[in-house]
Coordinates of C-alpha atoms in Angstrom, one line a residue:
M27 CA 105.7 150.0 -35.7
T28 CA 108.0 151.5 -38.3
E29 CA 111.4 153.1 -37.9
D30 CA 111.6 156.9 -38.1
S31 CA 114.2 158.6 -36.0
S32 CA 114.0 162.3 -37.1
I33 CA 116.2 163.5 -34.3
E34 CA 119.4 161.7 -33.5
R35 CA 119.9 160.7 -29.9
S36 CA 123.1 162.7 -29.6
H37 CA 121.2 165.9 -30.6
R38 CA 118.3 165.3 -28.2
V39 CA 118.4 167.6 -25.1
R40 CA 118.3 165.9 -21.7
F41 CA 116.8 167.6 -18.6
P42 CA 118.8 166.6 -15.5
G43 CA 116.7 166.9 -12.4
I44 CA 113.7 168.6 -14.1
S45 CA 110.7 169.2 -12.0
P46 CA 107.3 168.4 -13.6
R47 CA 106.2 171.8 -12.5
A48 CA 108.6 173.2 -15.1
Y49 CA 106.2 172.2 -17.9
E50 CA 102.9 171.2 -16.3
H51 CA 99.8 173.0 -17.6
P52 CA 98.9 175.8 -15.1
A53 CA 95.5 174.3 -14.2
D54 CA 97.1 170.9 -13.6
R55 CA 99.9 172.5 -11.6
G56 CA 97.5 174.5 -9.5
A57 CA 95.3 171.5 -8.7
L58 CA 98.3 169.4 -7.8
A59 CA 99.7 172.1 -5.6
T60 CA 96.5 172.1 -3.6
L61 CA 96.5 168.3 -3.3
R62 CA 100.2 168.1 -2.5
T63 CA 99.6 170.3 0.6
V64 CA 97.6 167.4 2.2
P65 CA 100.3 164.7 2.4
S66 CA 98.3 162.5 4.8
F67 CA 95.5 162.2 2.2
A68 CA 97.9 161.0 -0.4
A69 CA 99.4 158.6 2.1
V70 CA 96.0 157.0 2.8
L71 CA 95.4 156.6 -0.9
R72 CA 98.8 155.0 -1.3
S73 CA 98.1 152.6 1.5
V74 CA 94.7 151.5 0.2
A75 CA 95.6 151.2 -3.4
G76 CA 99.1 149.8 -2.9
F77 CA 97.9 147.1 -0.5
W78 CA 95.2 145.7 -2.7
Q79 CA 94.5 147.1 -6.2
E80 CA 98.1 147.8 -7.3
R81 CA 99.4 144.4 -6.1
G82 CA 96.6 142.5 -7.8
G83 CA 96.8 144.5 -11.0
R84 CA 100.6 144.0 -11.3
L85 CA 100.1 140.2 -11.0
M86 CA 97.4 140.2 -13.7
V87 CA 99.5 142.2 -16.1
L88 CA 102.6 140.0 -15.5
G89 CA 100.5 137.0 -16.4
S90 CA 98.7 138.3 -19.4
A91 CA 100.9 140.9 -21.2
I92 CA 104.4 141.1 -22.6
R93 CA 107.0 142.8 -20.4
V94 CA 109.3 145.0 -22.6
G95 CA 112.9 144.2 -22.3
E96 CA 116.2 143.8 -24.1
N97 CA 114.9 140.7 -25.8
Q98 CA 111.3 141.5 -26.1
F99 CA 110.2 144.6 -28.1
P100 CA 113.8 145.9 -28.1
T101 CA 112.9 149.1 -29.9
L102 CA 110.3 149.9 -27.2
Y103 CA 112.9 149.0 -24.5
R104 CA 115.3 151.5 -26.0
L105 CA 112.6 154.2 -26.2
R106 CA 111.6 153.6 -22.6
N107 CA 115.2 153.9 -21.4
E108 CA 115.8 157.1 -23.5
C109 CA 112.6 158.8 -22.3
A110 CA 113.5 158.0 -18.6
E111 CA 117.0 159.4 -19.2
T112 CA 115.6 162.5 -20.9
L113 CA 113.3 163.4 -18.0
D114 CA 115.8 162.0 -15.5
L115 CA 113.4 159.7 -13.7
D116 CA 114.6 158.3 -10.4
T117 CA 113.2 154.9 -11.1
M118 CA 112.6 153.1 -14.4
P119 CA 109.0 152.0 -14.7
N120 CA 108.2 148.6 -16.3
L121 CA 106.6 148.8 -19.7
F122 CA 104.1 146.1 -20.9
V123 CA 102.4 145.5 -24.3
Y124 CA 98.9 144.0 -24.1
R125 CA 96.7 142.6 -26.8
D126 CA 94.0 145.1 -27.8
A127 CA 93.2 146.4 -31.3
Q128 CA 92.2 149.8 -29.8
V129 CA 94.9 152.5 -29.4
H130 CA 95.4 152.9 -25.7
A131 CA 98.2 153.7 -23.3
R132 CA 98.0 154.3 -19.5
T133 CA 100.2 154.4 -16.4
I134 CA 99.1 152.4 -13.4
G135 CA 100.5 152.1 -9.9
I136 CA 101.6 154.4 -7.1
D137 CA 104.5 152.9 -5.3
E138 CA 105.8 151.0 -8.4
P139 CA 104.2 152.6 -11.5
Y140 CA 104.1 150.7 -14.7
I141 CA 103.1 151.6 -18.2
L142 CA 100.6 149.6 -20.5
I143 CA 100.6 150.1 -24.2
S144 CA 98.1 148.3 -26.5
S145 CA 99.3 146.2 -29.4
G146 CA 97.0 148.4 -31.6
M147 CA 99.0 151.5 -30.5
V148 CA 102.3 149.8 -31.3
E149 CA 101.2 148.8 -34.7
A150 CA 99.7 152.2 -35.6
L151 CA 102.7 154.4 -34.7
D152 CA 106.2 154.9 -36.0
T153 CA 109.1 155.0 -33.7
E154 CA 109.0 158.7 -32.9
G155 CA 105.3 158.6 -32.4
L156 CA 105.8 155.8 -29.8
R157 CA 108.6 157.9 -28.2
F158 CA 106.0 160.7 -27.7
V159 CA 103.5 158.3 -26.2
I160 CA 106.0 156.7 -23.8
G161 CA 107.3 160.1 -22.9
H162 CA 103.7 161.2 -22.2
E163 CA 103.2 158.2 -19.8
M164 CA 106.6 159.0 -18.2
G165 CA 105.1 162.4 -17.5
H166 CA 102.3 160.8 -15.5
V167 CA 105.0 159.0 -13.4
L168 CA 107.0 162.1 -12.8
S169 CA 104.0 164.2 -11.8
G170 CA 102.6 161.5 -9.5
H171 CA 99.2 161.6 -11.3
A172 CA 98.4 158.0 -10.3
V173 CA 97.8 159.0 -6.7
Y174 CA 95.1 161.5 -7.7
R175 CA 93.6 159.3 -10.5
T176 CA 93.1 156.8 -7.7
M177 CA 91.1 159.4 -5.9
I178 CA 88.8 159.7 -8.9
D179 CA 88.2 155.9 -8.9
V180 CA 87.5 155.9 -5.2
L181 CA 85.1 158.7 -5.4
M182 CA 83.3 157.2 -8.4
G183 CA 82.7 154.1 -6.3
L184 CA 81.6 156.2 -3.4
Q185 CA 79.2 158.1 -5.6
Q186 CA 77.4 154.9 -6.5
S187 CA 77.2 154.0 -2.8
L188 CA 75.6 157.3 -1.9
S189 CA 73.2 157.5 -4.9
W190 CA 70.3 157.0 -2.5
M191 CA 71.4 160.2 -0.6
A192 CA 70.6 163.1 -2.9
V193 CA 72.6 165.8 -1.1
G194 CA 75.7 163.5 -0.7
A195 CA 75.6 162.4 -4.3
M196 CA 75.3 165.9 -5.6
G197 CA 78.2 167.0 -3.5
L198 CA 80.4 164.2 -4.8
R199 CA 79.2 164.8 -8.4
A200 CA 80.5 168.4 -8.1
I201 CA 83.8 167.3 -6.8
L202 CA 84.2 164.7 -9.5
V203 CA 83.3 167.2 -12.3
A204 CA 86.2 169.3 -10.9
L205 CA 88.5 166.3 -10.8
F206 CA 87.7 165.3 -14.4
E207 CA 88.4 168.8 -15.5
W208 CA 91.8 168.7 -13.7
Y209 CA 92.6 165.3 -15.3
R210 CA 92.0 166.6 -18.8
K211 CA 94.5 169.4 -18.0
A212 CA 96.9 166.7 -16.6
E213 CA 96.8 165.0 -20.0
L214 CA 97.9 168.3 -21.6
S215 CA 100.8 168.4 -19.1
C216 CA 101.9 164.9 -20.1
D217 CA 101.6 165.8 -23.8
R218 CA 104.3 168.4 -23.0
A219 CA 106.4 165.8 -21.3
G220 CA 106.1 163.6 -24.4
L221 CA 107.2 166.5 -26.6
L222 CA 110.2 167.1 -24.3
C223 CA 111.2 163.5 -24.7
G224 CA 111.0 163.5 -28.5
Q225 CA 111.5 167.2 -29.2
D226 CA 109.7 166.7 -32.5
P227 CA 106.3 168.6 -32.7
Q228 CA 105.5 166.9 -36.0
A229 CA 105.8 163.4 -34.5
A230 CA 103.4 164.5 -31.7
L231 CA 101.0 165.9 -34.3
R232 CA 101.0 162.6 -36.2
V233 CA 99.9 160.9 -33.0
H234 CA 97.1 163.3 -32.4
V235 CA 96.0 163.0 -36.0
M236 CA 95.9 159.2 -35.6
L237 CA 93.9 159.5 -32.4
A238 CA 91.4 161.6 -34.3
G239 CA 91.0 159.0 -37.0
G240 CA 93.8 159.7 -39.5
T241 CA 95.1 156.5 -41.0
S242 CA 97.5 157.9 -43.5
A243 CA 99.5 161.1 -43.4
G244 CA 98.9 161.6 -47.1
E245 CA 95.2 161.9 -46.5
I246 CA 95.4 164.7 -43.9
D247 CA 96.0 168.4 -44.5
V248 CA 97.6 169.7 -41.3
P249 CA 96.3 173.3 -41.6
S250 CA 92.8 172.1 -42.2
F251 CA 93.1 169.7 -39.3
L252 CA 94.2 172.4 -36.9
Q253 CA 91.5 174.7 -38.3
Q254 CA 88.9 172.3 -36.9
A255 CA 90.2 173.2 -33.4
S256 CA 89.7 176.9 -34.1
E257 CA 86.1 176.2 -35.3
Y258 CA 85.3 174.1 -32.3
E259 CA 86.5 176.8 -29.9
S260 CA 84.7 179.6 -31.7
V261 CA 81.1 178.3 -32.0
D262 CA 78.6 181.2 -31.8
D263 CA 75.5 179.4 -30.8
I264 CA 74.9 178.8 -27.1
R265 CA 73.2 175.5 -27.9
D266 CA 76.5 174.2 -29.2
S267 CA 78.2 175.5 -26.1
I268 CA 75.8 173.5 -23.9
H269 CA 76.4 170.4 -26.0
K270 CA 80.2 170.8 -25.6
L271 CA 79.8 171.1 -21.8
R272 CA 77.5 168.1 -21.8
Y273 CA 79.7 165.8 -23.7
V274 CA 83.1 166.8 -22.3
T275 CA 82.3 166.9 -18.6
W276 CA 82.9 163.2 -17.9
M277 CA 85.8 162.7 -20.3
T278 CA 89.3 161.9 -18.9
H279 CA 91.1 163.1 -22.1
P280 CA 90.7 166.3 -24.1
L281 CA 89.3 166.0 -27.6
A282 CA 92.0 164.9 -30.0
V283 CA 91.8 167.9 -32.4
V284 CA 91.8 170.4 -29.5
R285 CA 94.6 168.6 -27.8
A286 CA 96.7 168.8 -30.9
A287 CA 96.2 172.5 -31.2
Q288 CA 97.1 173.0 -27.6
L289 CA 100.4 171.2 -27.9
Q290 CA 101.4 172.9 -31.1
K291 CA 100.7 176.2 -29.5
W292 CA 103.0 175.3 -26.6
A293 CA 105.7 174.0 -29.0
A294 CA 105.8 177.4 -30.5
S295 CA 106.0 179.2 -27.1
E296 CA 108.9 180.9 -25.4
E297 CA 108.3 178.6 -22.4
Y298 CA 109.2 175.5 -24.5
R299 CA 112.3 177.1 -26.0
T300 CA 113.5 178.2 -22.6
I301 CA 113.3 174.6 -21.2
L302 CA 115.2 173.3 -24.3
A303 CA 117.9 175.9 -23.5
G304 CA 118.3 174.3 -20.1
E305 CA 116.5 177.0 -18.0
Y306 CA 113.9 175.2 -16.0
L307 CA 112.8 174.5 -12.4
R308 CA 114.7 171.5 -10.9
R309 CA 113.4 169.0 -8.4
A310 CA 116.2 169.9 -6.0
D311 CA 115.0 173.5 -5.9
D312 CA 111.3 172.7 -6.0
A313 CA 109.2 173.5 -2.9
P314 CA 105.6 173.1 -4.0
S315 CA 104.2 174.2 -0.6
S316 CA 106.1 177.5 -0.7
S317 CA 104.7 178.4 -4.1
W318 CA 101.2 177.0 -3.6
G319 CA 99.6 180.4 -3.9
D320 CA 101.6 181.2 -7.1
D321 CA 100.5 177.9 -8.7
L322 CA 96.8 178.7 -7.9
K323 CA 97.3 182.2 -9.3
S324 CA 98.8 180.7 -12.4
A325 CA 95.9 178.3 -12.8
A326 CA 93.4 181.2 -12.4
K327 CA 95.3 183.2 -15.0
S328 CA 95.3 180.3 -17.4
Y329 CA 91.5 180.0 -17.2
R330 CA 91.0 183.8 -17.4
D331 CA 93.2 184.0 -20.5
S332 CA 91.3 181.1 -22.2
W333 CA 88.0 182.8 -21.4
S334 CA 89.1 186.1 -22.8
E335 CA 90.4 184.5 -26.0
S336 CA 87.3 182.4 -26.5
T337 CA 84.3 183.4 -28.7
D338 CA 82.1 180.7 -27.2
P339 CA 78.9 182.4 -26.1
L340 CA 78.5 180.3 -22.9
V341 CA 82.1 181.0 -21.9
K342 CA 81.5 184.7 -22.5
I343 CA 78.4 184.7 -20.3
L344 CA 80.1 182.8 -17.5
S345 CA 83.1 185.1 -17.8
D346 CA 81.0 188.3 -17.7
V347 CA 79.1 187.0 -14.7
G348 CA 82.3 186.1 -13.0
E349 CA 83.8 189.5 -13.7
S350 CA 80.6 191.2 -12.4
L351 CA 80.6 189.2 -9.2
S352 CA 84.3 189.9 -8.8
D353 CA 83.8 193.7 -9.3
A354 CA 80.9 193.7 -6.9
A355 CA 82.9 191.8 -4.3
G356 CA 85.8 194.2 -4.8
R357 CA 83.6 197.2 -4.2
V358 CA 82.2 195.7 -1.0
F359 CA 85.6 194.8 0.3
S360 CA 87.0 198.3 -0.6
R361 CA 84.1 199.9 1.2
F362 CA 84.7 197.9 4.3
G363 CA 88.4 198.4 4.0
A364 CA 87.9 202.2 3.7
R365 CA 85.6 202.2 6.7
G366 CA 88.0 200.2 8.7
D367 CA 90.8 202.6 7.8
S368 CA 88.7 205.5 9.0
E369 CA 87.9 203.9 12.4
P370 CA 89.8 205.6 15.2
T371 CA 92.2 203.5 17.1
D372 CA 92.2 203.2 20.8
G373 CA 93.1 206.5 22.5
E374 CA 91.9 208.6 19.5
E375 CA 88.9 210.9 19.8
R376 CA 85.9 210.3 17.6
T377 CA 84.6 213.4 15.7
T378 CA 81.0 213.9 14.7

């Protein structure tokens, strides 16, 4: 960990009462809106995970990792406090550093979330890079992603139990594919939270370069790095499209190069600038159930826009098929609607 504070604390914008829906990726927001409308389901997950898994996990971490505090990793302690203040978290999650040469960070826990960062991550990043990573994990806390990540873990175990029942296993597999797709979008949401904490797109980019394999900034040409994302998205052979689908389906995180391009695009957007200007949805005014339909429409628009912008042949085929089905359905419904409108009401005479 090296010191590199490119933006002074006094110049960093804070976001009192910010709702995670202010910055969540549309697909993440739409999925969460659906899940949040079933509070009893979340309550069951909380009860099961909180009673056993979370309690045991917290004890193991307490006995095997270093809890960040004023006298232990003081720089990380300051970054944790500043990120929590920036996003105005109601509770301050504990932060632990555990021994692992790999670069990892994750948020665990539902009732009392805590953050784990590997020693490899701490050693690989400068201070602003770590601020981005901690802010990313704070985003998971604020969005309540742990509840729904627990659902993935539960269903993964259930899939193994039902492997002998072909129909049940196939149904669960379809659900899990959708959940993994959601979780990849949740990671994009939390990248946005990390950017809001640091407000330094270049620091975020350095983290993504490191995750992709970059070991020294002097060895990486940023335009060339981001060009890789464009080339990945614009493959023109359907065989490559199938390979992409095959390899990405069960990933929990987006590919590092694509992820970097997505965040840099958002950093240049009007949406990001509006939030920095203090215009954003606040938790006090947030009513997810009342805007459930809007969130789903926003998610659908996000996918539709990405399909229309993509040159991927498989995406084009699926998009064209979807549009054809949508047009056909629209004609059917219009025909039935017109017929319904022409039906006489009670008391009216029919004409031949």
